[in-house]
Short mmCIF file of N, CA and C in Angstrom, two decimals:
data_model
loop_
_atom_site.label_atom_id
_atom_site.label_comp_id
_atom_site.label_asym_id
_atom_site.label_seq_id
_atom_site.Cartn_x
_atom_site.Cartn_y
_atom_site.Cartn_z
N MET A 299 0.87 -1.19 0.00
CA MET A 299 0.00 0.00 0.00
C MET A 299 0.90 1.23 0.00
N SER A 300 0.75 2.07 -0.97
CA SER A 300 1.60 3.25 -1.03
C SER A 300 1.07 4.32 -0.10
N ALA A 301 1.96 5.16 0.37
CA ALA A 301 1.56 6.25 1.26
C ALA A 301 1.16 7.48 0.45
N GLN A 302 1.07 7.32 -0.89
CA GLN A 302 0.70 8.43 -1.75
C GLN A 302 -0.63 9.02 -1.32
N SER A 303 -0.67 10.32 -1.24
CA SER A 303 -1.83 11.11 -0.84
C SER A 303 -2.21 10.95 0.62
N MET A 304 -1.42 10.21 1.39
CA MET A 304 -1.64 10.15 2.83
C MET A 304 -0.75 11.23 3.48
N PRO A 305 -1.19 11.79 4.60
CA PRO A 305 -0.36 12.79 5.27
C PRO A 305 0.91 12.17 5.85
N GLU A 306 1.91 13.00 6.10
CA GLU A 306 3.13 12.52 6.76
C GLU A 306 2.90 12.53 8.26
N VAL A 307 3.33 11.46 8.92
CA VAL A 307 3.18 11.34 10.37
C VAL A 307 4.48 10.77 10.93
N ASN A 308 4.86 11.26 12.12
CA ASN A 308 6.06 10.73 12.76
C ASN A 308 5.85 9.26 13.10
N ALA A 309 6.81 8.43 12.72
CA ALA A 309 6.71 6.99 12.91
C ALA A 309 7.38 6.59 14.22
N GLU A 310 6.88 7.13 15.31
CA GLU A 310 7.45 6.83 16.62
C GLU A 310 6.33 6.42 17.56
N PHE A 311 6.22 5.11 17.81
CA PHE A 311 5.15 4.58 18.66
C PHE A 311 5.18 5.29 20.03
N GLY A 312 4.03 5.74 20.47
CA GLY A 312 3.93 6.37 21.78
C GLY A 312 4.13 7.87 21.80
N ALA A 313 4.69 8.43 20.71
CA ALA A 313 4.92 9.87 20.66
C ALA A 313 3.65 10.58 20.18
N LEU A 314 3.42 11.80 20.66
CA LEU A 314 2.29 12.58 20.20
C LEU A 314 2.38 12.72 18.67
N PRO A 315 1.33 12.31 17.96
CA PRO A 315 1.39 12.38 16.49
C PRO A 315 1.51 13.81 15.97
N GLN A 316 2.40 13.99 15.02
CA GLN A 316 2.53 15.23 14.27
C GLN A 316 2.08 14.89 12.85
N ILE A 317 0.99 15.52 12.41
CA ILE A 317 0.41 15.19 11.12
C ILE A 317 0.63 16.37 10.18
N VAL A 318 1.26 16.10 9.03
CA VAL A 318 1.53 17.14 8.04
C VAL A 318 0.84 16.76 6.74
N PHE A 319 -0.08 17.62 6.30
CA PHE A 319 -0.80 17.37 5.06
C PHE A 319 -0.07 18.02 3.90
N GLY A 320 -0.01 17.30 2.78
CA GLY A 320 0.53 17.87 1.56
C GLY A 320 -0.59 18.59 0.81
N GLU A 321 -0.40 18.73 -0.49
CA GLU A 321 -1.39 19.42 -1.32
C GLU A 321 -2.50 18.49 -1.76
N ASP A 322 -2.33 17.18 -1.52
CA ASP A 322 -3.26 16.20 -2.06
C ASP A 322 -4.64 16.32 -1.43
N GLN A 323 -5.63 15.95 -2.22
CA GLN A 323 -6.98 15.75 -1.70
C GLN A 323 -6.99 14.44 -0.92
N ALA A 324 -7.99 14.28 -0.08
CA ALA A 324 -8.12 13.02 0.66
C ALA A 324 -8.30 11.87 -0.33
N PRO A 325 -7.71 10.71 -0.03
CA PRO A 325 -7.88 9.57 -0.93
C PRO A 325 -9.33 9.08 -0.89
N GLN A 326 -9.72 8.39 -1.93
CA GLN A 326 -11.04 7.78 -1.98
C GLN A 326 -11.01 6.50 -1.14
N GLY A 327 -12.11 6.24 -0.45
CA GLY A 327 -12.21 4.98 0.28
C GLY A 327 -11.39 4.99 1.56
N LEU A 328 -11.43 3.86 2.23
CA LEU A 328 -10.73 3.67 3.49
C LEU A 328 -9.28 3.29 3.19
N ARG A 329 -8.32 4.02 3.78
CA ARG A 329 -6.90 3.75 3.54
C ARG A 329 -6.19 3.58 4.87
N THR A 330 -5.37 2.55 4.98
CA THR A 330 -4.58 2.33 6.20
C THR A 330 -3.12 2.15 5.81
N VAL A 331 -2.25 2.88 6.49
CA VAL A 331 -0.81 2.71 6.31
C VAL A 331 -0.22 2.35 7.67
N GLU A 332 0.55 1.26 7.71
CA GLU A 332 1.21 0.85 8.94
C GLU A 332 2.59 1.52 8.96
N LEU A 333 2.75 2.51 9.87
CA LEU A 333 4.03 3.22 9.96
C LEU A 333 5.05 2.43 10.76
N VAL A 334 4.58 1.78 11.81
CA VAL A 334 5.43 0.96 12.65
C VAL A 334 4.74 -0.39 12.76
N GLU A 335 5.46 -1.47 12.49
CA GLU A 335 4.88 -2.80 12.65
C GLU A 335 5.25 -3.33 14.02
N GLY A 336 4.24 -3.57 14.84
CA GLY A 336 4.48 -4.11 16.17
C GLY A 336 4.82 -5.58 16.11
N ASP A 337 5.34 -6.10 17.24
CA ASP A 337 5.67 -7.53 17.28
C ASP A 337 4.84 -8.25 18.33
N GLY A 338 3.75 -7.60 18.77
CA GLY A 338 2.86 -8.23 19.74
C GLY A 338 1.80 -9.07 19.06
N PRO A 339 0.82 -9.52 19.85
CA PRO A 339 -0.26 -10.35 19.29
C PRO A 339 -1.07 -9.58 18.25
N VAL A 340 -1.68 -10.33 17.34
CA VAL A 340 -2.52 -9.75 16.30
C VAL A 340 -3.90 -9.42 16.89
N VAL A 341 -4.40 -8.24 16.54
CA VAL A 341 -5.75 -7.85 16.95
C VAL A 341 -6.75 -8.60 16.07
N ARG A 342 -7.75 -9.21 16.71
CA ARG A 342 -8.79 -9.93 15.97
C ARG A 342 -10.15 -9.31 16.26
N ARG A 343 -11.06 -9.43 15.28
CA ARG A 343 -12.43 -8.94 15.48
C ARG A 343 -13.00 -9.57 16.74
N GLY A 344 -13.66 -8.75 17.55
CA GLY A 344 -14.23 -9.24 18.80
C GLY A 344 -13.32 -9.04 20.00
N ASP A 345 -12.05 -8.73 19.75
CA ASP A 345 -11.12 -8.44 20.86
C ASP A 345 -11.49 -7.12 21.52
N THR A 346 -11.03 -6.95 22.76
CA THR A 346 -11.04 -5.63 23.39
C THR A 346 -9.63 -5.08 23.20
N VAL A 347 -9.57 -3.97 22.49
CA VAL A 347 -8.28 -3.39 22.14
C VAL A 347 -8.08 -2.11 22.97
N THR A 348 -6.83 -1.87 23.39
CA THR A 348 -6.47 -0.62 24.07
C THR A 348 -5.53 0.13 23.15
N VAL A 349 -5.88 1.39 22.89
CA VAL A 349 -5.13 2.19 21.92
C VAL A 349 -4.93 3.60 22.45
N ASN A 350 -3.93 4.27 21.90
CA ASN A 350 -3.85 5.73 21.93
C ASN A 350 -4.17 6.18 20.52
N TYR A 351 -4.93 7.27 20.41
CA TYR A 351 -5.30 7.74 19.08
C TYR A 351 -5.34 9.26 19.05
N HIS A 352 -5.24 9.78 17.83
CA HIS A 352 -5.24 11.22 17.59
C HIS A 352 -6.04 11.41 16.31
N GLY A 353 -7.18 12.10 16.39
CA GLY A 353 -8.05 12.25 15.24
C GLY A 353 -8.16 13.69 14.79
N VAL A 354 -7.98 13.91 13.49
CA VAL A 354 -8.13 15.24 12.90
C VAL A 354 -9.01 15.13 11.65
N VAL A 355 -9.64 16.25 11.30
CA VAL A 355 -10.32 16.34 10.01
C VAL A 355 -9.23 16.55 8.97
N TRP A 356 -9.37 15.88 7.79
CA TRP A 356 -8.37 15.99 6.71
C TRP A 356 -8.03 17.46 6.47
N GLY A 357 -6.75 17.79 6.50
CA GLY A 357 -6.28 19.14 6.22
C GLY A 357 -6.19 20.04 7.44
N SER A 358 -6.69 19.57 8.59
CA SER A 358 -6.69 20.38 9.80
C SER A 358 -5.48 20.04 10.66
N GLY A 359 -4.97 21.02 11.36
CA GLY A 359 -3.86 20.76 12.27
C GLY A 359 -4.30 20.51 13.70
N LYS A 360 -5.61 20.63 13.95
CA LYS A 360 -6.09 20.56 15.32
C LYS A 360 -6.90 19.29 15.52
N ALA A 361 -6.57 18.55 16.57
CA ALA A 361 -7.29 17.30 16.85
C ALA A 361 -8.69 17.60 17.36
N PHE A 362 -9.68 16.84 16.86
CA PHE A 362 -11.02 16.92 17.44
C PHE A 362 -11.15 15.95 18.60
N ASP A 363 -10.26 14.95 18.66
CA ASP A 363 -10.26 14.00 19.77
C ASP A 363 -8.89 13.35 19.81
N SER A 364 -8.28 13.29 21.01
CA SER A 364 -6.95 12.72 21.12
C SER A 364 -6.73 12.14 22.50
N SER A 365 -6.61 10.82 22.58
CA SER A 365 -6.27 10.20 23.86
C SER A 365 -4.83 10.53 24.24
N PHE A 366 -3.98 10.82 23.22
CA PHE A 366 -2.61 11.25 23.52
C PHE A 366 -2.63 12.52 24.35
N GLU A 367 -3.46 13.49 23.93
CA GLU A 367 -3.51 14.77 24.63
C GLU A 367 -4.12 14.63 26.02
N ARG A 368 -5.01 13.66 26.19
CA ARG A 368 -5.61 13.40 27.52
C ARG A 368 -4.71 12.53 28.39
N HIS A 369 -3.68 11.93 27.79
CA HIS A 369 -2.80 10.97 28.50
C HIS A 369 -3.63 9.83 29.09
N GLN A 370 -4.62 9.39 28.32
CA GLN A 370 -5.53 8.35 28.80
C GLN A 370 -5.91 7.45 27.63
N PRO A 371 -5.25 6.28 27.51
CA PRO A 371 -5.62 5.37 26.42
C PRO A 371 -7.10 4.97 26.51
N ALA A 372 -7.64 4.51 25.40
CA ALA A 372 -9.03 4.09 25.32
C ALA A 372 -9.10 2.60 25.03
N SER A 373 -10.11 1.94 25.58
CA SER A 373 -10.33 0.50 25.33
C SER A 373 -11.77 0.30 24.85
N PHE A 374 -11.93 -0.57 23.88
CA PHE A 374 -13.27 -0.88 23.36
C PHE A 374 -13.19 -2.15 22.53
N GLY A 375 -14.36 -2.74 22.31
CA GLY A 375 -14.45 -3.89 21.42
C GLY A 375 -14.20 -3.43 19.99
N ILE A 376 -13.46 -4.24 19.22
CA ILE A 376 -13.14 -3.86 17.84
C ILE A 376 -13.77 -4.87 16.89
N GLY A 377 -14.31 -4.36 15.80
CA GLY A 377 -14.92 -5.24 14.80
C GLY A 377 -16.33 -5.63 15.16
N VAL A 378 -16.91 -4.98 16.18
CA VAL A 378 -18.24 -5.37 16.67
C VAL A 378 -19.21 -4.19 16.73
N GLY A 379 -18.87 -3.09 16.06
CA GLY A 379 -19.80 -1.98 15.97
C GLY A 379 -19.79 -1.01 17.14
N GLN A 380 -18.79 -1.11 18.03
CA GLN A 380 -18.71 -0.17 19.16
C GLN A 380 -18.08 1.16 18.76
N VAL A 381 -17.35 1.15 17.64
CA VAL A 381 -16.68 2.36 17.14
C VAL A 381 -17.06 2.54 15.68
N ILE A 382 -16.62 3.64 15.07
CA ILE A 382 -16.96 3.87 13.66
C ILE A 382 -16.42 2.74 12.78
N LYS A 383 -17.12 2.53 11.67
CA LYS A 383 -16.80 1.43 10.76
C LYS A 383 -15.35 1.47 10.27
N GLY A 384 -14.82 2.69 10.08
CA GLY A 384 -13.43 2.79 9.62
C GLY A 384 -12.44 2.15 10.57
N TRP A 385 -12.72 2.26 11.88
CA TRP A 385 -11.87 1.60 12.88
C TRP A 385 -12.08 0.09 12.84
N ASP A 386 -13.35 -0.33 12.82
CA ASP A 386 -13.66 -1.76 12.83
C ASP A 386 -13.01 -2.48 11.66
N GLN A 387 -12.85 -1.78 10.52
CA GLN A 387 -12.30 -2.42 9.34
C GLN A 387 -10.79 -2.26 9.20
N SER A 388 -10.18 -1.34 9.96
CA SER A 388 -8.75 -1.09 9.74
C SER A 388 -7.85 -1.61 10.86
N VAL A 389 -8.35 -1.71 12.08
CA VAL A 389 -7.48 -2.11 13.20
C VAL A 389 -7.25 -3.63 13.26
N PRO A 390 -8.31 -4.46 13.11
CA PRO A 390 -8.06 -5.91 13.15
C PRO A 390 -7.04 -6.33 12.09
N GLY A 391 -6.19 -7.29 12.47
CA GLY A 391 -5.17 -7.78 11.54
C GLY A 391 -3.81 -7.13 11.76
N HIS A 392 -3.76 -6.09 12.59
CA HIS A 392 -2.47 -5.46 12.91
C HIS A 392 -2.02 -5.92 14.30
N ASN A 393 -0.71 -5.84 14.53
CA ASN A 393 -0.13 -6.34 15.77
C ASN A 393 -0.09 -5.26 16.84
N VAL A 394 -0.15 -5.70 18.09
CA VAL A 394 0.13 -4.81 19.21
C VAL A 394 1.53 -4.23 19.02
N GLY A 395 1.65 -2.93 19.27
CA GLY A 395 2.93 -2.24 19.05
C GLY A 395 2.98 -1.52 17.72
N SER A 396 1.92 -1.66 16.91
CA SER A 396 1.89 -1.00 15.61
C SER A 396 1.36 0.42 15.73
N ARG A 397 1.85 1.29 14.84
CA ARG A 397 1.29 2.64 14.67
C ARG A 397 0.68 2.70 13.27
N LEU A 398 -0.61 3.01 13.22
CA LEU A 398 -1.34 3.09 11.97
C LEU A 398 -1.73 4.53 11.68
N VAL A 399 -1.80 4.87 10.40
CA VAL A 399 -2.44 6.11 9.95
C VAL A 399 -3.61 5.65 9.10
N VAL A 400 -4.81 6.10 9.47
CA VAL A 400 -6.01 5.66 8.77
C VAL A 400 -6.76 6.88 8.25
N SER A 401 -7.07 6.86 6.96
CA SER A 401 -7.89 7.89 6.34
C SER A 401 -9.29 7.31 6.19
N ILE A 402 -10.26 7.98 6.81
CA ILE A 402 -11.61 7.43 6.90
C ILE A 402 -12.60 8.39 6.22
N PRO A 403 -13.16 7.97 5.06
CA PRO A 403 -14.15 8.82 4.40
C PRO A 403 -15.46 8.82 5.20
N PRO A 404 -16.35 9.78 4.91
CA PRO A 404 -17.56 9.92 5.74
C PRO A 404 -18.39 8.65 5.86
N GLU A 405 -18.45 7.85 4.79
CA GLU A 405 -19.30 6.66 4.86
C GLU A 405 -18.75 5.61 5.83
N TYR A 406 -17.47 5.72 6.20
CA TYR A 406 -16.89 4.82 7.20
C TYR A 406 -16.68 5.55 8.53
N GLY A 407 -17.13 6.81 8.58
CA GLY A 407 -16.96 7.63 9.78
C GLY A 407 -18.30 7.98 10.38
N TYR A 408 -18.62 9.28 10.34
CA TYR A 408 -19.85 9.77 10.97
C TYR A 408 -20.93 10.10 9.95
N GLY A 409 -20.72 9.72 8.69
CA GLY A 409 -21.76 9.86 7.68
C GLY A 409 -22.07 11.30 7.31
N SER A 410 -23.22 11.49 6.70
CA SER A 410 -23.58 12.80 6.16
C SER A 410 -23.92 13.80 7.25
N ARG A 411 -24.18 13.31 8.46
CA ARG A 411 -24.48 14.23 9.57
C ARG A 411 -23.22 14.84 10.16
N GLY A 412 -22.12 14.07 10.14
CA GLY A 412 -20.91 14.54 10.81
C GLY A 412 -21.14 14.60 12.31
N VAL A 413 -20.28 15.35 12.99
CA VAL A 413 -20.42 15.63 14.42
C VAL A 413 -20.14 17.11 14.59
N PRO A 414 -21.17 17.95 14.35
CA PRO A 414 -20.93 19.40 14.33
C PRO A 414 -20.27 19.94 15.59
N GLN A 415 -20.63 19.40 16.76
CA GLN A 415 -20.05 19.93 18.00
C GLN A 415 -18.56 19.63 18.10
N ALA A 416 -18.08 18.65 17.34
CA ALA A 416 -16.65 18.34 17.32
C ALA A 416 -15.96 19.00 16.12
N GLY A 417 -16.73 19.74 15.32
CA GLY A 417 -16.15 20.39 14.14
C GLY A 417 -16.00 19.46 12.96
N ILE A 418 -16.76 18.35 12.95
CA ILE A 418 -16.69 17.39 11.85
C ILE A 418 -17.91 17.59 10.95
N GLY A 419 -17.65 17.99 9.71
CA GLY A 419 -18.73 18.20 8.75
C GLY A 419 -19.15 16.89 8.12
N GLY A 420 -20.33 16.90 7.50
CA GLY A 420 -20.87 15.68 6.90
C GLY A 420 -20.03 15.11 5.77
N GLY A 421 -19.26 15.95 5.07
CA GLY A 421 -18.44 15.45 3.97
C GLY A 421 -16.98 15.28 4.33
N ASP A 422 -16.65 15.42 5.61
CA ASP A 422 -15.25 15.42 6.01
C ASP A 422 -14.63 14.03 6.04
N THR A 423 -13.41 13.94 5.51
CA THR A 423 -12.59 12.74 5.69
C THR A 423 -11.81 12.92 6.99
N LEU A 424 -11.75 11.86 7.78
CA LEU A 424 -11.05 11.90 9.06
C LEU A 424 -9.71 11.19 8.93
N VAL A 425 -8.72 11.65 9.68
CA VAL A 425 -7.44 10.96 9.76
C VAL A 425 -7.18 10.63 11.22
N PHE A 426 -6.94 9.35 11.48
CA PHE A 426 -6.57 8.92 12.82
C PHE A 426 -5.17 8.32 12.79
N VAL A 427 -4.37 8.69 13.78
CA VAL A 427 -3.12 7.97 14.07
C VAL A 427 -3.46 7.10 15.27
N ILE A 428 -3.21 5.79 15.14
CA ILE A 428 -3.61 4.83 16.16
C ILE A 428 -2.39 4.02 16.57
N ASP A 429 -2.05 4.07 17.87
CA ASP A 429 -1.03 3.18 18.43
C ASP A 429 -1.75 2.06 19.17
N ILE A 430 -1.50 0.81 18.77
CA ILE A 430 -2.16 -0.33 19.39
C ILE A 430 -1.34 -0.78 20.60
N ILE A 431 -1.92 -0.58 21.78
CA ILE A 431 -1.18 -0.84 23.04
C ILE A 431 -1.35 -2.29 23.49
N SER A 432 -2.58 -2.80 23.45
CA SER A 432 -2.80 -4.18 23.87
C SER A 432 -4.10 -4.68 23.28
N THR A 433 -4.28 -6.01 23.33
CA THR A 433 -5.53 -6.62 22.88
C THR A 433 -5.77 -7.85 23.75
N ARG A 434 -7.06 -8.11 24.00
CA ARG A 434 -7.39 -9.33 24.74
C ARG A 434 -8.73 -9.86 24.29
#
């Protein structure tokens, strides 16, 4: 998978993500790039995964949600509809210790409604940097 049209992100597991957008438009569809390949267990659908994440609207420098900034990782079931579809489809299959950059179009995110109170418009593509801390 090429990183073409994906933003540049520091490939350092555990570090606050720095996301730099180029001139490109958001890619079509759901895109996942593994910046760091972990050597821990593989995340499987139905697991409870613990992650640090940093989410921005494509082209924005400001996070709408970041467990990194809260210094509080998040845990939830993955692949079972507890989170947006883009997460359910991109996190399983990667190892604990991995850092992912995921570009999530609206149909895999918050849809045509968006989340106005978070500054997410209905047509916005989201970018998440996800560090997979553990899975069980």
